[in-house]
Amino acid sequence: MSEYRAPLKDMQFLLHDVFQVETLWSQLPELAELIDKDTANAILEEGAKLSAEVIAPLNRNSDEQGAVWHEGQVTTPDGFKKAYQLYCDGGWGALSGDADFGGMGMPKMLQAAFEEMTQSASISFALYPMLTAGACLALAAHASTTMKSIYLENMYSGIWSGTMCLTEPHSGSDLGIMTSKAEDNGDDSFSISGTKIFITGGEHDLTENIIHLVLAKIPGAPAGPRGISMFVVPKFLVNSDGSIGERNTVSCGSIEHKMGIKGSATSVMNFDGAKGYLVGEQNKGLNYMFTMMNYERLGMGIQGIGAAEVSYQQAAAYAHDRMQGRSAIAEQRTDKVADPLIVHADVRRMLLTMRSLNEAGRCFSTYVAKQLDLVKFSENLEEKNQAEQLVALLTPVAKAFLTDMSYDNCGLGQMVFGGHGYIREWGQEQLVRDVRIAQIYEGTNGIQSLDLLGRKVVASKGQLYSVYQNEISQFIKIHQDNEALNDFIKPLQQSLAKLDELTQFILTNSQQDKNLVGASATDYLAVFGYVSYAYMWALMAEKSLTKTEQDEFYQAKLYVGQFYVQRILPRVDSHMQAVLAGSEPLMTMPAALFGYKE
Ligand SMILES: Cc1cc2nc3c(=O)[nH]c(=O)nc-3n(C[C@H](O)[C@H](O)[C@H](O)COP(=O)(O)OP(=O)(O)OC[C@H]3O[C@@H](n4cnc5c(N)ncnc54)[C@H](O)[C@@H]3O)c2cc1C
């Protein structure tokens, strides 16, 4: 099995060539002084070393050994503690944290590249700091200054970790029906009771304290999602001088045995009148969680890309080495009994599919990260407002489309290995098992597609869609006379016209057909994703075209981009036909005919 190598050149190409971050950052006052090209490259290089040399070597054992629960304590796999310490010593947990509370304040575009590397190295490991970063984001955005000063610095430094406690046994996608309760103690605290399940990093041995962000209902709160509040519930209470105090009544009942990410402790957490502190205002908990989720959901997409990148690297190396069959044209290796797999069109189909989707996915996640940075750092209200709308629209796509494509890609990587892909030693089967969860947690991809189509496109009467559509149309207009870019602009224009038609079809018919949004959402998100990737390929091709003479890196970009528009983009048509068929084929069969009803 070949080693993981962080795709630094790709990341630098996106940052410096495609999105021209030097210009962007120089226009954002908070970033102008903080970061330049050399600093960004140095950070990425250090991140690449940490990921490839420290974290990646732990991944296989973390799968075999897993996290282990014993009498309420969880032991992480061998090596995690030491690697986590190195992660913290390097200040990685503080990378994009709030500078007033010990963070470094770096842009999300850079953080996203670093996240991809750690996810490639080991999803199980990367989840521990990832959840902490998410909890920090929610606190930084919504907690009082006092609360931030108690928790944030220790969380950025990694001395304490964080969790996100939403899910309950009977309440997953539908958080409005949760029953965890928060009773006012009459001082500044609440008494939290209930059981949360599937809590990532709910218990472990990496940090001296774990800060749980818990969603619960205060008695008398409105029913449904509008009655949910957010609380900080530390594993150990924190004394007024900041030292660790007595143990809170929160405990880990068990951890799950699961398909993948076995080194990540997926915990059942019992809150038995645990002391908790309200974050922000009552009944705003779900809104606060969504602030964080815009980042986390992009993080899930990046997790997918991380896994699919490793799968590609290993599959490409294998396709050069493995000798099977002969080329359809002429023997390539007359010195051998067979040619390498790379000569076969079908193997190339798998590799190019993976690569074209991975690279477009990385470009798309960088694009969304750029919008998050504009929301956070821009002082131009119009620009900020537009970025906010794009974040709202594109977050579900970044989560669902990237993870759907990544799961498929890991399956293709496994297939390049044939039977050996099914065998443990090559690592491909672990990637398939590990990456599957990214489609499920943080809101299933089905729920993401409903968010995109129902809450974003239809609820805004197409207004959010038009912000993105206008940007792409503008790009097409600017470049439509550029003949060299024709191969990318024409297919983009045609596929965007199809997405427009589909959007209009749903806007027109969804009032009358109440099932239309639900019936169309997954296919609509797929069309949206493929068109977005065509836009990303056009952006990358435009920057690569002028450089083909100099470097085969840019030549490869153009080959892979051509493959995307010719072989992958036509998938738009089948998804489109599915939507245009309406809800009838799904909804007319009586429920009883599905069978198996008890
Ligand atoms: C390994 C792992 C780690 C996790 N980590 C965390 C964590 O740290 N914190 C946390 O709070 N949770 C966590 N979760 C929980 C995860 O977010 C939920 O499992 C997920 O959101 C789905 O909820 P559910 O399992 O209850 O499925 P359900 O909500 O029961 O959904 C079942 C199926 O029905 C579909 N569905 C449900 N409602 C609708 C609807 N209205 N319309 C259309 N389709 C619908 C879903 O898309 C899904 O396909 C984790 C889960 C796992 C497995």
XYZ file of C-alpha atoms and ligand atoms in Angstrom:
651
model
C 0.000 0.000 0.000
C 1.482 3.389 -0.977
C 1.767 6.184 1.560
C -0.509 9.222 1.720
C 0.942 12.367 0.161
C -0.943 15.592 0.771
C -1.949 17.129 -2.594
C -0.145 20.365 -1.775
C 0.245 21.506 -5.346
C -3.478 21.131 -5.940
C -4.286 23.053 -2.799
C -1.854 25.822 -3.685
C -3.232 25.974 -7.226
C -6.729 26.556 -5.847
C -5.683 29.123 -3.273
C -3.211 31.099 -5.313
C -4.256 30.665 -8.967
C -7.977 29.954 -8.993
C -9.153 31.993 -5.997
C -6.215 34.411 -5.851
C -6.164 34.615 -2.102
C -3.324 37.159 -1.947
C -5.607 39.756 -3.500
C -8.612 38.567 -1.521
C -6.841 38.550 1.842
C -5.182 41.894 1.213
C -8.663 43.415 0.870
C -9.916 42.001 4.171
C -8.378 44.139 6.947
C -8.315 41.391 9.604
C -6.431 39.068 7.270
C -4.234 41.554 5.448
C -1.717 41.786 8.277
C -2.066 38.182 9.339
C -1.349 36.073 6.311
C 0.366 36.081 2.953
C 1.313 33.490 0.357
C 4.496 32.303 2.069
C 2.836 31.945 5.469
C -0.065 30.033 3.918
C 2.299 27.683 2.088
C 4.409 27.140 5.200
C 1.289 26.258 7.226
C 0.141 23.809 4.555
C 3.550 22.157 4.396
C 3.656 21.675 8.161
C 0.084 20.352 8.094
C 1.069 17.910 5.363
C 3.948 16.588 7.472
C 1.817 16.153 10.570
C -0.887 14.356 8.581
C 1.379 12.069 6.574
C 4.040 11.304 9.176
C 2.191 11.380 12.509
C -1.523 10.720 11.939
C -1.725 8.508 8.820
C 0.443 5.712 10.279
C -2.148 5.253 13.080
C -5.123 4.750 10.808
C -4.970 1.011 10.181
C -4.447 0.089 13.821
C -7.203 2.479 14.898
C -9.565 0.403 12.769
C -8.370 -2.902 14.199
C -8.077 -1.876 17.824
C -10.910 0.678 17.923
C -11.890 2.837 20.866
C -12.576 0.709 23.945
C -15.184 1.368 26.670
C -14.666 0.042 30.190
C -16.772 1.096 33.174
C -17.568 4.515 31.777
C -14.021 5.260 30.583
C -12.938 5.195 26.947
C -9.431 4.387 25.791
C -8.491 5.620 22.328
C -6.360 3.437 20.026
C -2.591 3.212 20.544
C -0.744 6.295 19.396
C -3.744 8.650 19.434
C -2.648 10.343 22.678
C 0.838 11.081 21.422
C -0.373 12.265 18.018
C -3.036 14.415 19.681
C -0.348 16.002 21.843
C 1.713 16.822 18.753
C -1.417 18.219 17.104
C -1.969 20.498 20.110
C 1.717 21.439 20.441
C 1.610 22.615 16.832
C -1.317 24.925 17.699
C -3.512 23.286 15.054
C -6.652 23.450 17.209
C -6.351 27.231 17.309
C -5.761 27.728 13.566
C -8.974 29.545 12.708
C -10.082 30.290 16.277
C -11.132 33.687 17.638
C -7.952 35.724 18.170
C -9.395 37.430 21.296
C -9.509 34.088 23.083
C -6.312 32.372 22.043
C -7.136 31.522 18.432
C -4.997 32.422 15.427
C -7.848 33.855 13.345
C -6.757 32.214 10.080
C -9.179 32.003 7.142
C -11.418 29.007 6.577
C -9.922 28.552 3.087
C -6.662 27.569 4.724
C -8.302 25.616 7.527
C -10.254 23.642 4.918
C -7.061 22.499 3.203
C -5.550 21.455 6.517
C -8.767 19.625 7.480
C -8.662 17.650 4.256
C -5.171 16.415 5.053
C -6.082 15.227 8.547
C -9.231 13.547 7.219
C -7.151 11.776 4.580
C -4.750 10.646 7.267
C -7.402 9.235 9.605
C -11.077 10.130 9.867
C -11.264 8.502 13.309
C -8.486 10.691 14.643
C -9.570 13.871 12.862
C -13.057 13.701 14.366
C -11.822 14.483 17.897
C -10.389 17.933 17.077
C -13.098 18.516 14.474
C -15.924 18.316 17.004
C -13.967 20.585 19.349
C -13.566 23.133 16.558
C -17.311 22.985 15.905
C -18.166 23.503 19.583
C -15.729 26.442 19.708
C -17.449 28.023 16.734
C -20.842 27.879 18.418
C -19.411 29.348 21.636
C -17.432 32.049 19.825
C -20.576 33.104 17.949
C -23.173 32.919 20.714
C -21.739 32.657 24.242
C -21.215 35.576 26.601
C -17.720 37.013 26.970
C -17.457 35.406 30.422
C -18.337 32.006 29.051
C -15.921 32.397 26.158
C -13.111 33.337 28.505
C -13.757 30.249 30.642
C -13.824 27.724 27.826
C -12.379 28.881 24.525
C -8.690 29.159 25.271
C -8.458 25.663 26.731
C -10.457 24.275 23.836
C -8.350 25.975 21.176
C -5.204 24.716 22.861
C -6.692 21.210 22.907
C -6.391 20.803 26.693
C -10.180 20.417 26.651
C -12.279 18.966 23.837
C -15.858 19.592 22.743
C -18.903 17.634 21.619
C -22.217 18.311 20.021
C -25.127 16.545 21.755
C -28.285 16.650 19.646
C -29.407 13.127 18.843
C -31.655 11.087 21.157
C -32.914 7.534 20.691
C -36.259 8.661 19.242
C -35.102 12.026 17.870
C -32.620 12.196 14.996
C -33.629 14.094 11.856
C -36.609 15.435 13.800
C -34.940 17.324 16.639
C -38.180 19.104 17.517
C -39.383 15.996 19.369
C -36.365 15.720 21.675
C -37.149 15.249 25.371
C -33.914 16.185 27.186
C -34.886 18.643 29.890
C -33.180 21.687 31.412
C -34.568 22.946 34.720
C -33.555 26.324 36.065
C -31.631 25.958 39.354
C -32.350 29.559 40.266
C -28.661 30.485 40.165
C -26.888 30.848 36.842
C -27.136 27.139 36.143
C -29.612 24.556 34.866
C -30.093 20.917 35.720
C -29.849 18.829 32.542
C -31.486 15.389 32.288
C -31.796 13.021 29.353
C -29.971 10.580 27.145
C -28.080 11.547 24.023
C -26.880 8.872 21.629
C -24.240 8.655 18.882
C -22.162 11.439 20.454
C -18.805 11.677 18.694
C -15.988 11.995 21.227
C -18.498 11.942 24.114
C -15.884 10.210 26.253
C -12.168 9.567 25.653
C -8.726 9.825 27.235
C -7.188 12.598 25.120
C -8.056 15.640 27.223
C -8.464 16.587 30.877
C -12.009 17.888 30.337
C -14.802 17.460 27.770
C -17.170 20.347 27.117
C -20.519 19.080 25.893
C -22.811 21.407 23.972
C -26.221 19.978 24.738
C -29.590 20.788 23.225
C -32.484 20.492 25.692
C -35.893 21.985 26.432
C -36.707 24.249 29.347
C -40.136 23.287 30.812
C -42.818 25.553 29.358
C -40.818 26.221 26.164
C -42.726 26.228 22.864
C -43.273 22.788 21.327
C -41.065 21.660 18.429
C -37.768 23.094 17.209
C -38.579 26.603 18.509
C -38.388 25.418 22.119
C -34.818 24.112 22.091
C -32.025 25.790 24.067
C -28.274 25.197 24.081
C -26.250 24.477 27.205
C -22.606 24.022 28.068
C -22.269 20.920 30.217
C -18.643 20.241 31.223
C -17.564 16.751 32.211
C -15.697 18.364 35.115
C -17.068 21.620 36.475
C -14.697 24.532 36.203
C -13.728 26.429 39.380
C -13.842 30.222 39.442
C -10.044 30.342 39.081
C -10.300 28.242 35.900
C -9.032 25.035 37.505
C -10.806 21.690 37.139
C -13.489 21.173 39.793
C -15.795 18.333 40.789
C -17.089 15.689 38.373
C -20.436 16.614 36.803
C -23.251 14.043 36.657
C -22.732 13.224 32.989
C -21.497 9.756 32.125
C -20.807 7.555 29.146
C -23.077 4.500 29.234
C -21.403 2.707 26.320
C -19.927 3.235 22.882
C -21.275 1.906 19.601
C -19.807 -0.985 17.612
C -19.971 0.196 14.066
C -19.148 -0.290 10.388
C -16.195 2.137 10.279
C -14.415 5.016 12.044
C -13.819 2.532 14.834
C -11.204 4.689 16.550
C -13.785 7.418 17.076
C -15.779 6.930 20.285
C -19.471 7.181 19.326
C -20.941 7.483 22.791
C -24.212 7.104 24.655
C -24.218 10.029 27.086
C -26.406 10.086 30.172
C -27.150 13.432 31.785
C -28.499 12.862 35.300
C -29.302 16.322 36.591
C -25.938 17.495 35.271
C -25.045 21.114 35.827
C -25.312 23.109 32.602
C -25.074 26.743 31.598
C -27.337 28.419 29.047
C -25.585 29.632 25.895
C -27.077 32.905 24.624
C -30.856 33.162 24.860
C -33.460 30.542 25.689
C -35.107 28.707 22.778
C -32.487 29.755 20.237
C -30.430 26.560 20.569
C -31.224 25.136 17.189
C -30.379 28.404 15.428
C -27.067 28.484 17.277
C -26.337 24.906 16.291
C -26.976 25.830 12.659
C -24.303 28.543 12.798
C -21.833 25.873 13.625
C -23.326 23.431 11.176
C -22.517 25.619 8.181
C -18.906 24.978 9.033
C -19.363 21.395 10.133
C -21.328 20.397 7.075
C -18.658 21.778 4.818
C -16.253 19.808 7.026
C -18.195 16.627 6.210
C -17.784 17.292 2.496
C -14.083 17.801 3.102
C -13.985 14.551 5.078
C -15.349 12.803 2.004
C -12.770 14.392 -0.285
C -10.035 13.423 2.199
C -10.955 9.746 2.003
C -11.525 9.737 -1.761
C -8.149 11.423 -2.320
C -6.347 8.604 -0.501
C -8.383 6.045 -2.397
C -7.348 7.679 -5.689
C -3.674 7.933 -4.764
C -3.526 4.248 -3.916
C -5.608 3.130 -6.883
C -3.505 5.146 -9.355
C -0.292 3.677 -7.939
C -1.765 0.167 -8.138
C -2.897 0.689 -11.752
C 0.696 1.449 -12.744
C 2.051 -1.644 -10.959
C -0.465 -4.401 -11.432
C 0.007 -6.390 -14.665
C -3.165 -7.891 -16.154
C -4.243 -8.346 -19.772
C -2.943 -6.599 -22.828
C -3.599 -3.167 -24.255
C -6.340 -3.123 -26.941
C -3.941 -1.386 -29.332
C -0.473 -2.835 -28.939
C 1.481 -4.570 -26.212
C 3.105 -1.950 -24.007
C 5.361 -4.114 -21.916
C 6.811 -6.706 -24.247
C 9.248 -7.634 -21.487
C 6.325 -8.815 -19.317
C 3.555 -11.347 -19.678
C 0.961 -8.602 -19.355
C 0.513 -4.815 -19.451
C -0.252 -2.633 -16.433
C -3.894 -1.953 -15.575
C -3.507 1.683 -16.620
C -3.658 0.687 -20.325
C -7.282 -0.445 -20.027
C -10.034 2.022 -20.881
C -12.283 0.774 -18.112
C -9.601 1.221 -15.457
C -8.948 4.716 -16.790
C -12.700 5.377 -16.570
C -12.604 4.579 -12.860
C -9.489 6.631 -12.160
C -10.603 9.639 -14.188
C -14.061 9.568 -12.626
C -12.465 9.641 -9.195
C -9.987 12.324 -10.039
C -12.391 14.609 -11.868
C -14.883 14.486 -9.005
C -12.274 14.799 -6.255
C -10.610 17.812 -7.803
C -13.900 19.551 -8.537
C -15.025 18.730 -4.990
C -11.882 20.264 -3.520
C -12.405 23.348 -5.678
C -16.053 23.585 -4.580
C -15.213 23.248 -0.880
C -12.573 25.984 -1.279
C -15.180 28.147 -3.015
C -17.660 27.663 -0.151
C -14.874 28.291 2.393
C -14.196 31.553 0.579
C -17.842 32.557 1.074
C -17.568 31.705 4.795
C -14.482 33.925 4.985
C -16.299 36.785 3.281
C -19.185 36.451 5.744
C -16.716 36.603 8.626
C -14.121 39.097 7.427
C -15.602 41.336 4.731
C -16.440 44.909 5.646
C -18.364 45.459 2.432
C -22.004 44.893 3.338
C -23.128 43.950 -0.140
C -20.324 41.416 -0.522
C -21.021 40.001 2.935
C -24.717 39.716 2.246
C -24.159 37.925 -1.035
C -21.703 35.525 0.621
C -24.246 34.776 3.372
C -26.815 33.846 0.756
C -24.350 31.621 -1.079
C -23.367 29.872 2.172
C -27.031 29.207 2.954
C -27.673 27.822 -0.522
C -24.484 25.820 -1.009
C -23.889 24.275 2.424
C -26.274 21.342 1.876
C -24.666 20.738 -1.539
C -21.182 20.821 -0.016
C -22.242 18.258 2.562
C -24.341 15.892 0.467
C -22.928 16.009 -3.047
C -19.310 15.850 -1.929
C -19.937 12.907 0.380
C -22.095 11.063 -2.178
C -19.389 11.426 -4.807
C -16.666 10.494 -2.325
C -18.403 7.319 -1.241
C -18.854 6.314 -4.889
C -15.228 7.191 -5.542
C -13.937 5.051 -2.689
C -15.986 2.209 -4.197
C -14.267 2.806 -7.540
C -10.841 2.916 -5.892
C -11.618 -0.421 -4.280
C -12.693 -1.794 -7.675
C -9.395 -0.806 -9.309
C -7.788 -3.284 -6.892
C -10.164 -6.071 -7.942
C -10.321 -8.787 -5.277
C -7.406 -7.190 -3.445
C -9.619 -4.161 -2.808
C -11.840 -6.367 -0.685
C -8.889 -7.549 1.364
C -7.903 -5.660 4.483
C -4.179 -5.188 3.806
C -4.637 -2.725 0.934
C -6.662 -0.235 2.957
C -9.389 0.272 0.362
C -12.099 -1.597 2.229
C -11.454 0.514 5.343
C -11.854 3.702 3.304
C -15.218 2.513 2.001
C -16.379 1.650 5.528
C -15.010 4.834 7.095
C -16.345 7.307 4.560
C -19.899 5.900 4.522
C -20.834 7.740 7.703
C -20.198 11.122 6.086
C -23.400 10.643 4.062
C -25.359 9.937 7.230
C -24.336 12.162 10.119
C -24.703 15.938 10.441
C -28.133 15.388 8.858
C -28.517 12.621 6.287
C -27.964 13.508 2.651
C -31.697 13.069 2.089
C -32.344 15.761 4.695
C -29.664 17.978 3.084
C -31.411 17.740 -0.279
C -34.722 18.770 1.337
C -32.913 21.691 2.934
C -31.536 22.779 -0.444
C -34.735 22.470 -2.412
C -37.406 23.146 0.224
C -35.862 25.613 2.667
C -33.453 27.377 0.351
C -34.692 27.303 -3.265
C -38.488 27.076 -2.947
C -38.908 29.006 0.329
C -36.926 31.941 -1.111
C -39.010 31.687 -4.329
C -35.811 31.101 -6.263
C -34.090 34.254 -4.948
C -31.138 32.426 -3.336
C -30.759 30.321 -6.453
C -30.624 33.434 -8.612
C -27.633 34.792 -6.643
C -25.570 31.750 -7.635
C -27.087 31.529 -11.113
C -26.170 35.173 -11.793
C -22.595 34.601 -10.766
C -22.214 31.608 -13.097
C -23.995 33.406 -15.950
C -21.681 36.356 -15.501
C -18.656 34.060 -15.730
C -20.071 32.500 -18.920
C -20.690 35.923 -20.417
C -17.153 37.101 -19.727
C -15.593 34.003 -21.258
C -17.987 33.055 -24.046
C -15.727 34.467 -26.761
C -12.658 32.746 -25.376
C -12.333 29.955 -27.904
C -9.710 28.115 -25.924
C -12.199 27.749 -23.088
C -15.068 26.746 -25.348
C -14.965 23.081 -24.324
C -15.807 24.133 -20.794
C -18.046 27.155 -21.303
C -20.522 25.538 -23.725
C -21.297 22.495 -21.543
C -21.531 24.761 -18.501
C -23.988 27.019 -20.293
C -26.114 24.102 -21.485
C -26.204 22.367 -18.120
C -26.980 25.616 -16.296
C -29.944 26.098 -18.654
C -31.174 22.639 -17.593
C -30.813 23.489 -13.918
C -32.745 26.726 -14.554
C -35.515 24.754 -16.248
C -35.654 22.255 -13.404
C -35.738 24.986 -10.771
C -38.547 26.728 -12.617
C -40.469 23.458 -12.982
C -40.358 22.890 -9.235
C -41.147 26.513 -8.340
C -44.165 26.389 -10.648
C -45.534 23.008 -9.600
C -44.657 22.595 -5.931
C -47.684 24.536 -4.658
C -50.034 22.228 -6.456
C -48.113 18.977 -5.880
C -47.200 18.924 -2.187
C -44.986 15.875 -2.614
C -42.955 17.372 -5.450
C -40.173 18.847 -3.300
C -39.680 15.598 -1.371
C -39.838 13.533 -4.543
C -37.363 15.723 -6.437
C -34.888 16.779 -3.756
C -32.160 14.139 -4.125
C -32.110 14.300 -7.925
C -32.292 18.091 -7.864
C -29.281 18.236 -5.540
C -27.394 15.914 -7.891
C -28.091 18.150 -10.915
C -27.104 21.171 -8.821
C -23.885 19.412 -7.807
C -22.884 18.330 -11.316
C -23.518 21.827 -12.695
C -21.533 23.347 -9.832
C -18.643 21.011 -10.616
C -18.831 22.074 -14.281
C -18.442 25.652 -13.028
C -15.483 24.600 -10.875
C -13.849 22.874 -13.848
C -14.345 25.988 -15.970
C -12.675 28.079 -13.239
C -9.756 25.648 -13.032
C -9.440 25.297 -16.810
C -9.309 29.049 -17.282
C -6.269 29.249 -14.997
C -4.629 26.148 -16.461
C -4.954 27.069 -20.138
C -2.233 29.666 -20.112
C 0.210 27.367 -18.380
C 0.135 24.145 -20.386
C 3.556 24.650 -21.915
C 5.226 25.025 -18.566
C 4.021 22.195 -16.485
C 2.301 18.854 -16.922
C 0.311 19.594 -13.734
C -1.795 22.050 -15.774
C -1.980 19.716 -18.765
C -3.398 17.043 -16.493
C -5.957 19.538 -15.184
C -7.224 20.111 -18.723
C -7.378 16.385 -19.569
C -9.263 15.617 -16.380
C -11.576 18.593 -16.844
C -12.365 17.488 -20.416
C -13.196 14.040 -19.109
C -15.555 15.584 -16.574
C -17.567 17.597 -19.071
C -17.708 14.800 -21.650
C -18.238 11.745 -19.457
C -19.662 12.856 -16.097
C -21.702 15.991 -16.741
C -24.215 14.121 -18.991
C -25.478 12.458 -15.788
C -27.498 15.671 -15.396
C -29.958 14.369 -17.994
C -31.017 11.219 -16.152
C -31.499 13.067 -12.854
C -33.460 15.703 -14.693
C -35.800 13.142 -16.233
C -36.389 11.677 -12.783
C -37.496 15.066 -11.434
C -39.675 15.836 -14.435
C -41.553 12.558 -13.858
C -43.073 14.274 -10.807
C -44.069 12.692 -7.509
C -46.613 10.237 -8.881
C -44.299 7.262 -9.492
C -43.267 7.488 -5.818
C -46.527 8.320 -4.107
C -49.295 6.404 -5.845
C -48.463 2.920 -4.599
C -50.401 2.384 -1.340
C -48.127 2.084 1.751
C -49.573 -1.369 2.497
C -48.225 -2.700 -0.824
C -44.658 -2.086 0.339
C -45.295 -5.131 2.514
C -43.784 -6.287 5.812
C -46.069 -4.116 7.950
C -46.398 -5.812 11.365
C -21.034 7.386 13.905
C -22.046 8.430 14.207
C -21.652 9.614 14.801
C -22.591 10.586 15.124
N -22.205 11.724 15.789
C -23.156 12.545 16.314
C -22.815 13.593 17.220
O -21.646 13.837 17.508
N -23.819 14.325 17.760
C -25.129 14.103 17.479
O -25.985 14.777 18.024
N -25.494 13.113 16.617
C -24.548 12.339 16.037
N -24.903 11.323 15.185
C -26.307 11.152 14.830
C -26.609 11.487 13.361
O -26.480 12.856 13.138
C -28.015 10.928 13.053
O -27.907 9.511 13.071
C -28.553 11.393 11.717
O -28.793 12.776 11.751
C -29.836 10.680 11.314
O -30.744 10.571 12.367
P -31.379 9.145 12.719
O -30.254 8.188 12.830
O -32.268 9.283 13.883
O -32.215 8.749 11.443
P -33.770 9.094 11.167
O -34.026 10.522 11.474
O -34.624 8.082 11.829
O -33.866 8.907 9.591
C -34.005 7.618 8.960
C -34.138 7.822 7.441
O -35.345 8.551 7.168
C -35.056 9.746 6.443
N -35.915 10.818 6.969
C -36.122 11.182 8.254
N -36.974 12.208 8.318
C -37.338 12.517 7.064
C -38.171 13.514 6.461
N -38.801 14.425 7.203
N -38.283 13.535 5.123
C -37.616 12.656 4.351
N -36.808 11.699 4.855
C -36.664 11.631 6.185
C -33.581 10.035 6.706
O -32.986 10.773 5.650
C -33.009 8.627 6.830
O -32.695 8.125 5.554
C -23.960 10.364 14.808
C -24.352 9.184 14.183
C -23.428 8.214 13.907
C -23.896 6.925 13.297
